[in-house]
């Protein structure tokens, strides 16, 4: 870790380790956002309410398992929980994509012994056994070669490697792939992931099943984010965006490209330009890459996302919390390092989907993030970002960086920004202010020639994945091009919200970023008693 990335003032920081953290409003206690996957252990209204209160800001729906009716019932419960708690939460649809799977219809445990031989076959009429593993891809034999590594197991579903096996390709016979077992393991469950390391898979990124789910469930629920599994090129993102645009309103859905293999890594720069955000799927990446290379990709790719001002999400951080109430020391450190590296959000999978401690997991991750944020060297980060952007700056970039710099200089407790699309707020977040940014989303009246509607809630939810941004909806009676009087009215509501949340106190300084007419204004105000 470079010294410029970490701010440690001795002996203050060492002493603070022994002190308990002061209580803070959960909704503002960590700048890093948390995405929770909803499933069997986290789909009741009561549990979802607890997840929201613990710090979950985005709910992920993973369609690699479960049917549309199951996920709709879960989403209905999420909407009830949001209404009960009055805590906003975004919705992310996670596609299956070209995921290879082994189906074990009998669900009997499959025992594989080290050095034994097992055959991967596309003949799905065969029963899964220690001799044959039927898979859903007929062309594997044409793309692998002797010596290639193949992973089979439930690690990507459960977070546990104990029920996984590593295979080495020995030879191919027709469409069958003969492999040597590299470790003794017992495969259990009806569905197992198959991943061929660094082998290109010739399947479409959006499967027909994915398209059906998007056109029905996704359209009906006006999803905020699409997590595009196995994004391998910018064309994958463009095709997904083109497909979304076929359905009314879904052209606004943000596409987060999921980088899961070496192919996506090779085309990372072009994918980043096209996508609205990036998800680093470290489960699959950890299979496709040598273990010693994963950290390097994380640091390099997060830096690129930060400089582009696009949100980045890290996955697979506290797998052991699927079955235990505390993370390992290494996992806790991993979460903190992800925050220091620049991640916007932490995504939890098996830990909340089927884990025994979903609420404790979110609460624990939130606390770790908050501690890491305290030692993030914002001044060094700001200078590095300014240098990277260069001169001359665009007008909006200049306003955003000036607002963050002013907030740091006057030690403001909060930045308040007025926005209708969320772009200005995201640009502020690019400079990683050390204080929260209250993004006041001012609704805009739009029409599709058939009916009028107010936008705003959709844009507010999409802000929930960005580090440091906390959305608040303004009164829809205030138009986006409001005059100074209505701006002051909205500002008063925002200040009252900050006071009620406990993040604004008398005599605090506040930086406000807003448009007045055709001009952008950054002003500093000091609260009275």
Short mmCIF file of C-alpha atoms in Angstrom, two decimals:
data_model
loop_
_atom_site.label_atom_id
_atom_site.label_comp_id
_atom_site.label_asym_id
_atom_site.label_seq_id
_atom_site.Cartn_x
_atom_site.Cartn_y
_atom_site.Cartn_z
CA UNK A 1 0.00 0.00 0.00
CA UNK A 2 1.48 3.34 -1.05
CA UNK A 3 1.74 5.94 1.68
CA UNK A 4 -0.27 8.40 -0.44
CA UNK A 5 -3.32 6.13 -0.27
CA UNK A 6 -3.39 5.84 3.52
CA UNK A 7 -3.56 8.56 6.14
CA UNK A 8 -2.14 7.43 9.49
CA UNK A 9 -1.31 10.01 12.12
CA UNK A 10 0.61 8.38 14.98
CA UNK A 11 -0.04 7.96 17.80
CA UNK A 12 -3.62 9.13 17.20
CA UNK A 13 -4.67 6.31 14.89
CA UNK A 14 -3.07 3.57 16.99
CA UNK A 15 -4.80 4.86 20.08
CA UNK A 16 -8.13 5.02 18.28
CA UNK A 17 -7.97 1.27 17.59
CA UNK A 18 -8.74 0.64 21.24
CA UNK A 19 -11.63 3.11 21.28
CA UNK A 20 -15.16 2.17 20.37
CA UNK A 21 -16.51 3.89 17.27
CA UNK A 22 -18.93 6.73 18.08
CA UNK A 23 -22.53 6.01 17.14
CA UNK A 24 -23.64 7.44 13.80
CA UNK A 25 -26.82 7.29 11.74
CA UNK A 26 -26.65 3.98 9.85
CA UNK A 27 -27.78 5.67 6.64
CA UNK A 28 -24.73 7.96 6.72
CA UNK A 29 -22.21 5.93 8.74
CA UNK A 30 -20.39 4.54 5.69
CA UNK A 31 -19.77 6.16 2.31
CA UNK A 32 -19.23 2.79 0.60
CA UNK A 33 -22.48 1.18 -0.53
CA UNK A 34 -23.59 -2.42 0.06
CA UNK A 35 -25.43 -4.61 -2.45
CA UNK A 36 -27.23 -7.59 -0.96
CA UNK A 37 -28.48 -10.62 -2.91
CA UNK A 38 -31.99 -11.62 -1.84
CA UNK A 39 -32.89 -15.29 -1.60
CA UNK A 40 -34.17 -18.09 0.67
CA UNK A 41 -32.70 -16.62 3.88
CA UNK A 42 -33.43 -12.99 3.09
CA UNK A 43 -36.78 -12.67 1.33
CA UNK A 44 -39.29 -12.11 4.13
CA UNK A 45 -40.51 -8.57 4.74
CA UNK A 46 -39.10 -8.59 8.28
CA UNK A 47 -35.63 -9.71 7.19
CA UNK A 48 -35.49 -7.24 4.30
CA UNK A 49 -36.47 -4.42 6.68
CA UNK A 50 -33.55 -5.45 8.91
CA UNK A 51 -31.20 -5.53 5.88
CA UNK A 52 -32.24 -2.00 4.89
CA UNK A 53 -31.71 -0.71 8.42
CA UNK A 54 -28.31 -2.45 8.55
CA UNK A 55 -27.12 -0.60 5.45
CA UNK A 56 -28.21 -2.37 2.25
CA UNK A 57 -28.85 0.18 -0.52
CA UNK A 58 -29.20 -2.09 -3.58
CA UNK A 59 -31.06 -5.42 -3.75
CA UNK A 60 -29.68 -7.93 -6.28
CA UNK A 61 -31.87 -10.57 -7.93
CA UNK A 62 -29.77 -13.42 -9.31
CA UNK A 63 -31.61 -15.26 -12.10
CA UNK A 64 -29.07 -18.09 -12.36
CA UNK A 65 -31.50 -19.87 -10.02
CA UNK A 66 -35.19 -19.49 -9.11
CA UNK A 67 -38.08 -18.65 -11.44
CA UNK A 68 -39.79 -15.36 -12.22
CA UNK A 69 -42.65 -15.97 -9.77
CA UNK A 70 -40.19 -16.61 -6.92
CA UNK A 71 -38.25 -13.41 -7.58
CA UNK A 72 -41.44 -11.38 -8.05
CA UNK A 73 -42.70 -12.44 -4.64
CA UNK A 74 -39.33 -11.41 -3.14
CA UNK A 75 -39.46 -8.03 -4.91
CA UNK A 76 -43.00 -7.46 -3.66
CA UNK A 77 -41.69 -8.05 -0.13
CA UNK A 78 -38.83 -5.59 -0.79
CA UNK A 79 -41.32 -2.92 -1.83
CA UNK A 80 -43.31 -3.51 1.38
CA UNK A 81 -40.12 -3.25 3.43
CA UNK A 82 -39.17 0.02 1.68
CA UNK A 83 -42.61 1.43 2.43
CA UNK A 84 -42.45 0.34 6.08
CA UNK A 85 -38.92 1.64 6.76
CA UNK A 86 -39.03 4.64 4.39
CA UNK A 87 -35.53 3.63 3.26
CA UNK A 88 -34.91 3.86 -0.49
CA UNK A 89 -33.42 0.78 -2.20
CA UNK A 90 -32.48 0.14 -5.83
CA UNK A 91 -33.09 -3.09 -7.78
CA UNK A 92 -30.41 -4.94 -9.77
CA UNK A 93 -31.20 -7.79 -12.17
CA UNK A 94 -28.26 -10.18 -12.56
CA UNK A 95 -28.27 -12.12 -15.82
CA UNK A 96 -27.03 -15.70 -16.20
CA UNK A 97 -25.20 -15.16 -19.49
CA UNK A 98 -22.97 -17.87 -20.98
CA UNK A 99 -22.60 -19.69 -17.67
CA UNK A 100 -21.66 -23.36 -18.01
CA UNK A 101 -23.40 -25.75 -15.65
CA UNK A 102 -23.41 -29.41 -14.67
CA UNK A 103 -26.87 -30.74 -13.84
CA UNK A 104 -27.22 -33.45 -11.20
CA UNK A 105 -30.88 -34.47 -11.55
CA UNK A 106 -30.68 -37.21 -8.92
CA UNK A 107 -29.15 -34.76 -6.40
CA UNK A 108 -27.11 -37.67 -5.03
CA UNK A 109 -23.63 -36.68 -3.79
CA UNK A 110 -20.89 -37.28 -6.39
CA UNK A 111 -17.60 -38.48 -4.90
CA UNK A 112 -14.49 -37.73 -6.99
CA UNK A 113 -11.10 -39.12 -5.96
CA UNK A 114 -7.78 -37.47 -6.73
CA UNK A 115 -6.03 -38.86 -9.86
CA UNK A 116 -9.24 -40.58 -11.01
CA UNK A 117 -10.70 -39.94 -14.47
CA UNK A 118 -14.04 -38.23 -15.11
CA UNK A 119 -15.73 -37.34 -18.42
CA UNK A 120 -17.50 -34.05 -19.13
CA UNK A 121 -20.22 -34.83 -21.65
CA UNK A 122 -22.88 -32.70 -23.42
CA UNK A 123 -25.23 -35.71 -23.29
CA UNK A 124 -27.64 -34.41 -20.66
CA UNK A 125 -29.67 -37.63 -20.70
CA UNK A 126 -26.86 -39.25 -18.71
CA UNK A 127 -27.02 -39.38 -14.92
CA UNK A 128 -24.32 -37.40 -13.13
CA UNK A 129 -21.82 -39.72 -11.42
CA UNK A 130 -18.17 -40.07 -10.47
CA UNK A 131 -17.53 -41.22 -14.08
CA UNK A 132 -19.67 -38.77 -16.08
CA UNK A 133 -20.70 -35.12 -15.53
CA UNK A 134 -23.36 -33.95 -18.05
CA UNK A 135 -22.99 -30.27 -19.00
CA UNK A 136 -25.02 -27.66 -20.91
CA UNK A 137 -22.36 -26.83 -23.55
CA UNK A 138 -21.84 -29.03 -26.61
CA UNK A 139 -18.72 -27.30 -27.94
CA UNK A 140 -16.38 -27.54 -24.94
CA UNK A 141 -14.33 -30.30 -26.59
CA UNK A 142 -13.60 -28.01 -29.55
CA UNK A 143 -12.12 -25.17 -27.45
CA UNK A 144 -10.11 -26.96 -24.73
CA UNK A 145 -6.77 -28.71 -25.07
CA UNK A 146 -4.75 -31.13 -22.89
CA UNK A 147 -3.45 -29.37 -19.79
CA UNK A 148 -6.31 -26.84 -19.53
CA UNK A 149 -7.89 -26.35 -16.09
CA UNK A 150 -11.60 -26.89 -15.50
CA UNK A 151 -13.42 -26.04 -12.27
CA UNK A 152 -16.65 -27.76 -11.19
CA UNK A 153 -18.55 -27.09 -7.97
CA UNK A 154 -20.86 -24.88 -5.96
CA UNK A 155 -18.30 -22.32 -4.80
CA UNK A 156 -19.83 -19.58 -6.95
CA UNK A 157 -23.25 -20.30 -5.41
CA UNK A 158 -22.30 -21.03 -1.80
CA UNK A 159 -18.98 -19.31 -1.19
CA UNK A 160 -17.50 -22.60 0.03
CA UNK A 161 -14.71 -24.35 -1.89
CA UNK A 162 -15.16 -27.57 0.12
CA UNK A 163 -17.67 -28.87 -2.44
CA UNK A 164 -15.59 -28.05 -5.52
CA UNK A 165 -13.15 -29.94 -7.72
CA UNK A 166 -10.33 -28.94 -10.04
CA UNK A 167 -9.89 -30.97 -13.21
CA UNK A 168 -7.10 -31.14 -15.78
CA UNK A 169 -8.02 -31.90 -19.40
CA UNK A 170 -6.35 -35.14 -20.54
CA UNK A 171 -7.90 -35.56 -24.00
CA UNK A 172 -11.07 -35.09 -26.04
CA UNK A 173 -13.14 -37.84 -27.67
CA UNK A 174 -15.76 -36.43 -30.00
CA UNK A 175 -17.84 -34.03 -27.90
CA UNK A 176 -16.59 -35.52 -24.62
CA UNK A 177 -13.76 -34.07 -22.53
CA UNK A 178 -11.74 -36.60 -20.49
CA UNK A 179 -10.26 -35.06 -17.34
CA UNK A 180 -7.98 -36.02 -14.47
CA UNK A 181 -9.24 -35.18 -10.96
CA UNK A 182 -6.76 -32.91 -9.14
CA UNK A 183 -8.33 -33.02 -5.65
CA UNK A 184 -10.67 -35.30 -3.75
CA UNK A 185 -14.11 -33.73 -3.35
CA UNK A 186 -17.79 -34.51 -2.93
CA UNK A 187 -20.06 -32.56 -5.28
CA UNK A 188 -23.51 -32.02 -3.80
CA UNK A 189 -26.64 -30.27 -5.00
CA UNK A 190 -28.63 -30.29 -8.23
CA UNK A 191 -26.71 -27.52 -10.02
CA UNK A 192 -22.93 -27.11 -10.29
CA UNK A 193 -20.92 -24.38 -11.98
CA UNK A 194 -18.43 -25.37 -14.68
CA UNK A 195 -15.67 -22.91 -15.56
CA UNK A 196 -12.90 -23.60 -18.08
CA UNK A 197 -9.97 -21.36 -17.16
CA UNK A 198 -8.96 -18.89 -19.90
CA UNK A 199 -11.02 -20.75 -22.52
CA UNK A 200 -13.29 -18.62 -24.78
CA UNK A 201 -16.91 -19.80 -24.71
CA UNK A 202 -18.88 -19.27 -27.92
CA UNK A 203 -22.25 -18.46 -26.39
CA UNK A 204 -24.16 -15.13 -26.52
CA UNK A 205 -23.70 -12.80 -23.56
CA UNK A 206 -27.47 -12.31 -23.33
CA UNK A 207 -29.07 -15.75 -23.50
CA UNK A 208 -32.63 -16.27 -24.70
CA UNK A 209 -33.63 -16.92 -21.08
CA UNK A 210 -32.03 -13.60 -20.06
CA UNK A 211 -33.95 -11.77 -22.80
CA UNK A 212 -37.22 -13.33 -21.69
CA UNK A 213 -36.63 -12.29 -18.06
CA UNK A 214 -35.67 -8.73 -19.05
CA UNK A 215 -38.69 -8.32 -21.36
CA UNK A 216 -41.11 -9.53 -18.68
CA UNK A 217 -39.86 -9.23 -15.10
CA UNK A 218 -37.37 -6.46 -15.83
CA UNK A 219 -39.77 -4.34 -17.84
CA UNK A 220 -42.66 -4.84 -15.41
CA UNK A 221 -40.54 -3.75 -12.44
CA UNK A 222 -38.64 -0.94 -14.19
CA UNK A 223 -35.28 -2.20 -12.91
CA UNK A 224 -32.59 0.33 -11.96
CA UNK A 225 -29.53 -1.76 -12.90
CA UNK A 226 -28.74 -4.64 -15.22
CA UNK A 227 -25.72 -6.68 -14.15
CA UNK A 228 -24.43 -8.03 -17.47
CA UNK A 229 -22.76 -11.35 -16.69
CA UNK A 230 -19.59 -12.36 -18.57
CA UNK A 231 -19.21 -9.07 -20.48
CA UNK A 232 -16.39 -9.76 -22.93
CA UNK A 233 -16.38 -6.68 -25.17
CA UNK A 234 -17.93 -3.24 -25.62
CA UNK A 235 -20.22 -4.80 -28.23
CA UNK A 236 -21.77 -6.94 -25.48
CA UNK A 237 -22.73 -3.79 -23.59
CA UNK A 238 -24.00 -2.04 -26.73
CA UNK A 239 -26.17 -5.03 -27.68
CA UNK A 240 -27.62 -5.20 -24.16
CA UNK A 241 -28.40 -1.47 -24.26
CA UNK A 242 -30.04 -1.84 -27.67
CA UNK A 243 -32.18 -4.68 -26.33
CA UNK A 244 -33.22 -2.67 -23.25
CA UNK A 245 -34.20 0.30 -25.43
CA UNK A 246 -36.92 -1.82 -27.06
CA UNK A 247 -38.97 -1.59 -23.88
CA UNK A 248 -40.47 1.68 -22.72
CA UNK A 249 -38.49 3.30 -19.89
CA UNK A 250 -35.73 0.69 -19.80
CA UNK A 251 -33.39 2.82 -21.91
CA UNK A 252 -32.68 4.58 -18.59
CA UNK A 253 -31.59 1.35 -16.88
CA UNK A 254 -27.88 1.48 -16.05
CA UNK A 255 -25.78 -1.40 -17.35
CA UNK A 256 -23.01 -2.67 -15.09
CA UNK A 257 -20.60 -4.87 -17.01
CA UNK A 258 -19.52 -7.90 -15.00
CA UNK A 259 -15.86 -8.72 -15.62
CA UNK A 260 -15.54 -12.46 -15.01
CA UNK A 261 -12.79 -13.79 -17.27
CA UNK A 262 -9.58 -12.98 -19.13
CA UNK A 263 -11.55 -12.05 -22.25
CA UNK A 264 -13.30 -9.23 -20.39
CA UNK A 265 -10.03 -8.19 -18.82
CA UNK A 266 -8.33 -7.87 -22.24
CA UNK A 267 -11.10 -5.53 -23.45
CA UNK A 268 -11.52 -3.73 -20.12
CA UNK A 269 -10.83 -0.18 -21.37
CA UNK A 270 -13.40 -0.34 -24.16
CA UNK A 271 -15.97 -1.99 -21.87
CA UNK A 272 -15.46 0.76 -19.28
CA UNK A 273 -16.17 3.46 -21.88
CA UNK A 274 -19.45 1.83 -22.88
CA UNK A 275 -20.80 0.64 -19.51
CA UNK A 276 -22.39 2.73 -16.75
CA UNK A 277 -20.41 0.84 -14.11
CA UNK A 278 -18.22 -2.22 -13.56
CA UNK A 279 -18.62 -5.27 -11.33
CA UNK A 280 -15.44 -7.20 -10.56
CA UNK A 281 -16.66 -10.78 -10.27
CA UNK A 282 -13.76 -12.07 -8.24
CA UNK A 283 -15.31 -15.54 -7.91
CA UNK A 284 -14.93 -16.34 -11.60
CA UNK A 285 -11.88 -14.11 -12.03
CA UNK A 286 -10.16 -15.99 -9.23
CA UNK A 287 -10.62 -19.16 -11.29
CA UNK A 288 -9.61 -17.63 -14.62
CA UNK A 289 -6.55 -15.77 -13.28
CA UNK A 290 -3.60 -17.10 -11.26
CA UNK A 291 -4.30 -16.21 -7.59
CA UNK A 292 -1.26 -13.93 -7.41
CA UNK A 293 -2.64 -11.74 -10.22
CA UNK A 294 -6.11 -11.01 -8.82
CA UNK A 295 -5.05 -8.18 -6.48
CA UNK A 296 -3.16 -6.43 -9.30
CA UNK A 297 -6.19 -6.46 -11.57
CA UNK A 298 -8.35 -5.13 -8.73
CA UNK A 299 -6.08 -2.17 -8.04
CA UNK A 300 -5.45 -1.27 -11.68
CA UNK A 301 -9.08 -1.61 -12.76
CA UNK A 302 -10.46 0.30 -9.76
CA UNK A 303 -8.09 3.18 -10.56
CA UNK A 304 -9.41 3.28 -14.13
CA UNK A 305 -13.03 3.31 -12.89
CA UNK A 306 -12.28 6.07 -10.37
CA UNK A 307 -10.62 8.29 -12.98
CA UNK A 308 -13.51 7.70 -15.40
CA UNK A 309 -15.98 8.66 -12.67
CA UNK A 310 -17.87 5.39 -13.06
CA UNK A 311 -18.96 3.27 -10.09
CA UNK A 312 -17.06 0.05 -9.39
CA UNK A 313 -18.33 -2.92 -7.39
CA UNK A 314 -16.22 -5.61 -5.68
CA UNK A 315 -17.62 -9.11 -4.99
CA UNK A 316 -16.67 -12.14 -2.83
CA UNK A 317 -15.28 -10.52 0.31
CA UNK A 318 -16.70 -12.33 3.37
CA UNK A 319 -17.58 -15.82 2.10
CA UNK A 320 -17.15 -17.45 5.52
CA UNK A 321 -19.99 -15.31 6.91
CA UNK A 322 -22.33 -17.58 4.95
CA UNK A 323 -21.99 -19.98 7.88
CA UNK A 324 -20.35 -17.95 10.67
CA UNK A 325 -21.28 -14.68 12.45
CA UNK A 326 -17.80 -13.15 12.02
CA UNK A 327 -15.49 -12.79 9.02
CA UNK A 328 -11.90 -14.05 9.08
CA UNK A 329 -9.13 -11.52 9.73
CA UNK A 330 -8.09 -11.82 6.07
CA UNK A 331 -11.65 -11.13 4.88
CA UNK A 332 -12.01 -8.06 7.11
CA UNK A 333 -8.71 -6.75 5.76
CA UNK A 334 -9.85 -7.50 2.20
CA UNK A 335 -12.97 -5.35 2.65
CA UNK A 336 -10.90 -2.47 4.02
CA UNK A 337 -8.34 -2.74 1.20
CA UNK A 338 -11.14 -2.69 -1.40
CA UNK A 339 -12.36 0.59 0.14
CA UNK A 340 -8.83 2.05 0.14
CA UNK A 341 -8.36 0.88 -3.47
CA UNK A 342 -11.42 2.92 -4.46
CA UNK A 343 -14.45 0.65 -4.68
CA UNK A 344 -17.88 2.30 -4.67
CA UNK A 345 -19.79 -0.71 -3.40
CA UNK A 346 -19.39 -4.17 -1.93
CA UNK A 347 -21.61 -6.90 -3.35
CA UNK A 348 -22.67 -9.79 -1.12
CA UNK A 349 -23.84 -13.04 -2.70
CA UNK A 350 -24.20 -16.32 -0.83
CA UNK A 351 -23.70 -14.48 2.48
CA UNK A 352 -27.13 -12.84 2.23
CA UNK A 353 -28.84 -15.16 -0.26
CA UNK A 354 -28.55 -18.39 1.74
CA UNK A 355 -26.31 -17.41 4.64
CA UNK A 356 -27.26 -17.89 8.27
CA UNK A 357 -26.37 -14.29 9.21
CA UNK A 358 -27.51 -11.94 6.39
CA UNK A 359 -28.22 -8.93 8.61
CA UNK A 360 -25.02 -9.36 10.65
CA UNK A 361 -23.03 -9.63 7.42
CA UNK A 362 -24.26 -6.30 6.08
CA UNK A 363 -23.78 -4.61 9.44
CA UNK A 364 -20.22 -5.97 9.78
CA UNK A 365 -19.20 -4.98 6.24
CA UNK A 366 -20.63 -1.51 6.78
CA UNK A 367 -18.58 -1.03 9.95
CA UNK A 368 -15.37 -2.18 8.25
CA UNK A 369 -16.00 0.20 5.36
CA UNK A 370 -16.57 3.10 7.75
CA UNK A 371 -13.27 2.45 9.55
CA UNK A 372 -11.34 2.22 6.27
CA UNK A 373 -12.86 5.48 5.04
CA UNK A 374 -11.48 7.27 8.11
CA UNK A 375 -7.90 6.64 6.97
CA UNK A 376 -8.42 7.22 3.25
CA UNK A 377 -6.11 10.04 2.19
CA UNK A 378 -8.61 12.26 0.38
CA UNK A 379 -6.12 15.08 -0.18
CA UNK A 380 -3.69 12.83 -2.05
CA UNK A 381 -6.54 11.23 -4.00
CA UNK A 382 -7.89 14.67 -4.98
CA UNK A 383 -4.49 15.84 -6.27
CA UNK A 384 -4.03 12.64 -8.26
CA UNK A 385 -7.49 12.98 -9.85
CA UNK A 386 -6.95 16.64 -10.74
CA UNK A 387 -3.62 15.74 -12.37
CA UNK A 388 -5.23 12.88 -14.30
CA UNK A 389 -8.10 15.06 -15.60
CA UNK A 390 -5.66 17.75 -16.73
CA UNK A 391 -6.39 21.17 -18.18
CA UNK A 392 -8.39 22.77 -19.57
CA UNK A 393 -11.19 21.18 -17.53
CA UNK A 394 -14.75 20.98 -18.73
CA UNK A 395 -17.17 23.40 -17.08
CA UNK A 396 -18.95 20.66 -15.09
CA UNK A 397 -15.67 19.04 -14.01
CA UNK A 398 -14.38 22.40 -12.79
CA UNK A 399 -17.53 23.07 -10.74
CA UNK A 400 -17.51 19.59 -9.17
CA UNK A 401 -13.82 19.67 -8.22
CA UNK A 402 -14.17 23.22 -6.87
CA UNK A 403 -17.08 22.20 -4.66
CA UNK A 404 -15.13 19.27 -3.20
CA UNK A 405 -12.02 21.39 -2.69
CA UNK A 406 -14.04 24.13 -0.95
CA UNK A 407 -15.70 21.56 1.32
CA UNK A 408 -12.30 20.21 2.36
CA UNK A 409 -10.86 23.70 2.97
CA UNK A 410 -13.71 24.87 5.22
CA UNK A 411 -14.16 21.41 6.81
CA UNK A 412 -17.80 21.27 5.73
CA UNK A 413 -19.97 18.63 7.36
CA UNK A 414 -21.85 17.94 4.13
CA UNK A 415 -22.12 18.90 0.46
CA UNK A 416 -25.60 19.49 -0.94
CA UNK A 417 -26.03 19.25 -4.71
CA UNK A 418 -29.15 19.86 -6.77
CA UNK A 419 -29.51 17.48 -9.73
CA UNK A 420 -32.20 16.12 -12.01
CA UNK A 421 -30.26 13.36 -13.82
CA UNK A 422 -27.68 12.48 -11.14
CA UNK A 423 -24.74 13.38 -13.41
CA UNK A 424 -23.55 16.34 -11.32
CA UNK A 425 -23.76 14.29 -8.14
CA UNK A 426 -21.73 11.44 -9.68
CA UNK A 427 -19.12 13.94 -10.85
CA UNK A 428 -18.78 15.24 -7.29
CA UNK A 429 -18.34 11.66 -6.08
CA UNK A 430 -15.50 11.20 -8.56
CA UNK A 431 -13.35 13.46 -6.33
CA UNK A 432 -14.17 11.33 -3.26
CA UNK A 433 -15.08 14.04 -0.73
CA UNK A 434 -14.54 12.95 2.86
CA UNK A 435 -17.99 14.21 3.85
CA UNK A 436 -21.39 12.89 2.63
CA UNK A 437 -22.95 14.38 -0.49
CA UNK A 438 -26.70 14.89 -0.16
CA UNK A 439 -27.95 14.68 -3.75
CA UNK A 440 -31.26 16.50 -3.93
CA UNK A 441 -32.96 15.05 -7.00
CA UNK A 442 -35.27 17.68 -8.48
CA UNK A 443 -38.01 15.96 -10.51
CA UNK A 444 -38.39 16.78 -14.20
CA UNK A 445 -41.71 16.68 -16.02
CA UNK A 446 -41.47 14.54 -19.18
CA UNK A 447 -43.85 13.17 -21.80
CA UNK A 448 -43.81 10.35 -24.33
CA UNK A 449 -46.67 12.04 -26.29
CA UNK A 450 -49.17 9.72 -24.58
CA UNK A 451 -48.91 10.83 -20.99
CA UNK A 452 -46.99 13.16 -18.70
CA UNK A 453 -44.91 11.91 -15.81
CA UNK A 454 -42.39 13.13 -13.24
CA UNK A 455 -38.92 11.61 -13.33
CA UNK A 456 -36.77 11.60 -10.22
CA UNK A 457 -37.29 8.49 -8.13
CA UNK A 458 -35.54 6.35 -10.74
CA UNK A 459 -32.53 8.72 -10.83
CA UNK A 460 -32.43 8.85 -7.02
CA UNK A 461 -32.26 5.05 -6.75
CA UNK A 462 -29.42 4.86 -9.28
CA UNK A 463 -27.34 7.16 -7.07
CA UNK A 464 -27.52 4.51 -4.32
CA UNK A 465 -24.62 2.54 -5.81
CA UNK A 466 -22.16 5.47 -5.82
CA UNK A 467 -19.75 5.98 -2.94
CA UNK A 468 -20.53 9.01 -0.79
CA UNK A 469 -23.83 9.94 -2.46
CA UNK A 470 -27.10 9.92 -0.52
CA UNK A 471 -30.23 10.79 -2.52
CA UNK A 472 -33.21 12.83 -1.42
CA UNK A 473 -36.26 13.55 -3.58
CA UNK A 474 -37.39 17.17 -3.80
CA UNK A 475 -41.04 18.17 -3.99
CA UNK A 476 -42.21 17.44 -7.59
CA UNK A 477 -44.00 20.79 -7.60
CA UNK A 478 -40.54 22.39 -7.91
CA UNK A 479 -39.45 22.21 -11.57
CA UNK A 480 -35.85 21.44 -12.52
CA UNK A 481 -35.30 25.02 -13.74
CA UNK A 482 -36.61 26.45 -10.47
CA UNK A 483 -35.94 30.04 -9.48
CA UNK A 484 -33.88 31.18 -6.50
CA UNK A 485 -36.91 31.29 -4.20
CA UNK A 486 -37.88 27.69 -4.77
CA UNK A 487 -34.20 26.67 -4.63
CA UNK A 488 -34.01 28.19 -1.15
CA UNK A 489 -37.17 26.32 -0.21
CA UNK A 490 -35.68 23.00 -1.38
CA UNK A 491 -32.39 23.81 0.39
CA UNK A 492 -34.23 24.36 3.67
CA UNK A 493 -35.87 20.94 3.34
CA UNK A 494 -32.46 19.37 2.63
CA UNK A 495 -30.91 21.06 5.67
CA UNK A 496 -33.80 19.92 7.87
CA UNK A 497 -33.26 16.37 6.56
CA UNK A 498 -29.55 16.56 7.45
CA UNK A 499 -30.33 17.88 10.93
CA UNK A 500 -32.89 15.13 11.55
CA UNK A 501 -30.33 12.52 10.44
CA UNK A 502 -27.75 13.94 12.85
CA UNK A 503 -25.14 14.85 10.22
CA UNK A 504 -25.70 18.63 10.39
CA UNK A 505 -25.33 20.59 13.65
CA UNK A 506 -25.48 24.28 14.59
CA UNK A 507 -22.48 26.31 13.30
CA UNK A 508 -21.60 23.62 10.74
CA UNK A 509 -20.45 24.80 7.33
CA UNK A 510 -22.29 23.46 4.30
CA UNK A 511 -21.19 23.59 0.67
CA UNK A 512 -24.05 23.92 -1.81
CA UNK A 513 -23.70 23.20 -5.54
CA UNK A 514 -26.62 24.29 -7.71
CA UNK A 515 -27.69 25.88 -10.97
CA UNK A 516 -29.09 29.40 -10.93
CA UNK A 517 -30.42 30.22 -14.36
CA UNK A 518 -27.73 29.21 -16.84
CA UNK A 519 -24.92 29.46 -14.28
CA UNK A 520 -23.52 26.87 -11.88
CA UNK A 521 -22.88 28.16 -8.38
CA UNK A 522 -20.84 26.83 -5.47
CA UNK A 523 -21.58 28.57 -2.20
CA UNK A 524 -20.65 28.07 1.46
CA UNK A 525 -23.19 28.63 4.20
CA UNK A 526 -22.83 28.46 7.97
CA UNK A 527 -25.73 27.29 10.07
CA UNK A 528 -27.01 29.38 12.91
CA UNK A 529 -28.39 28.02 16.15
#
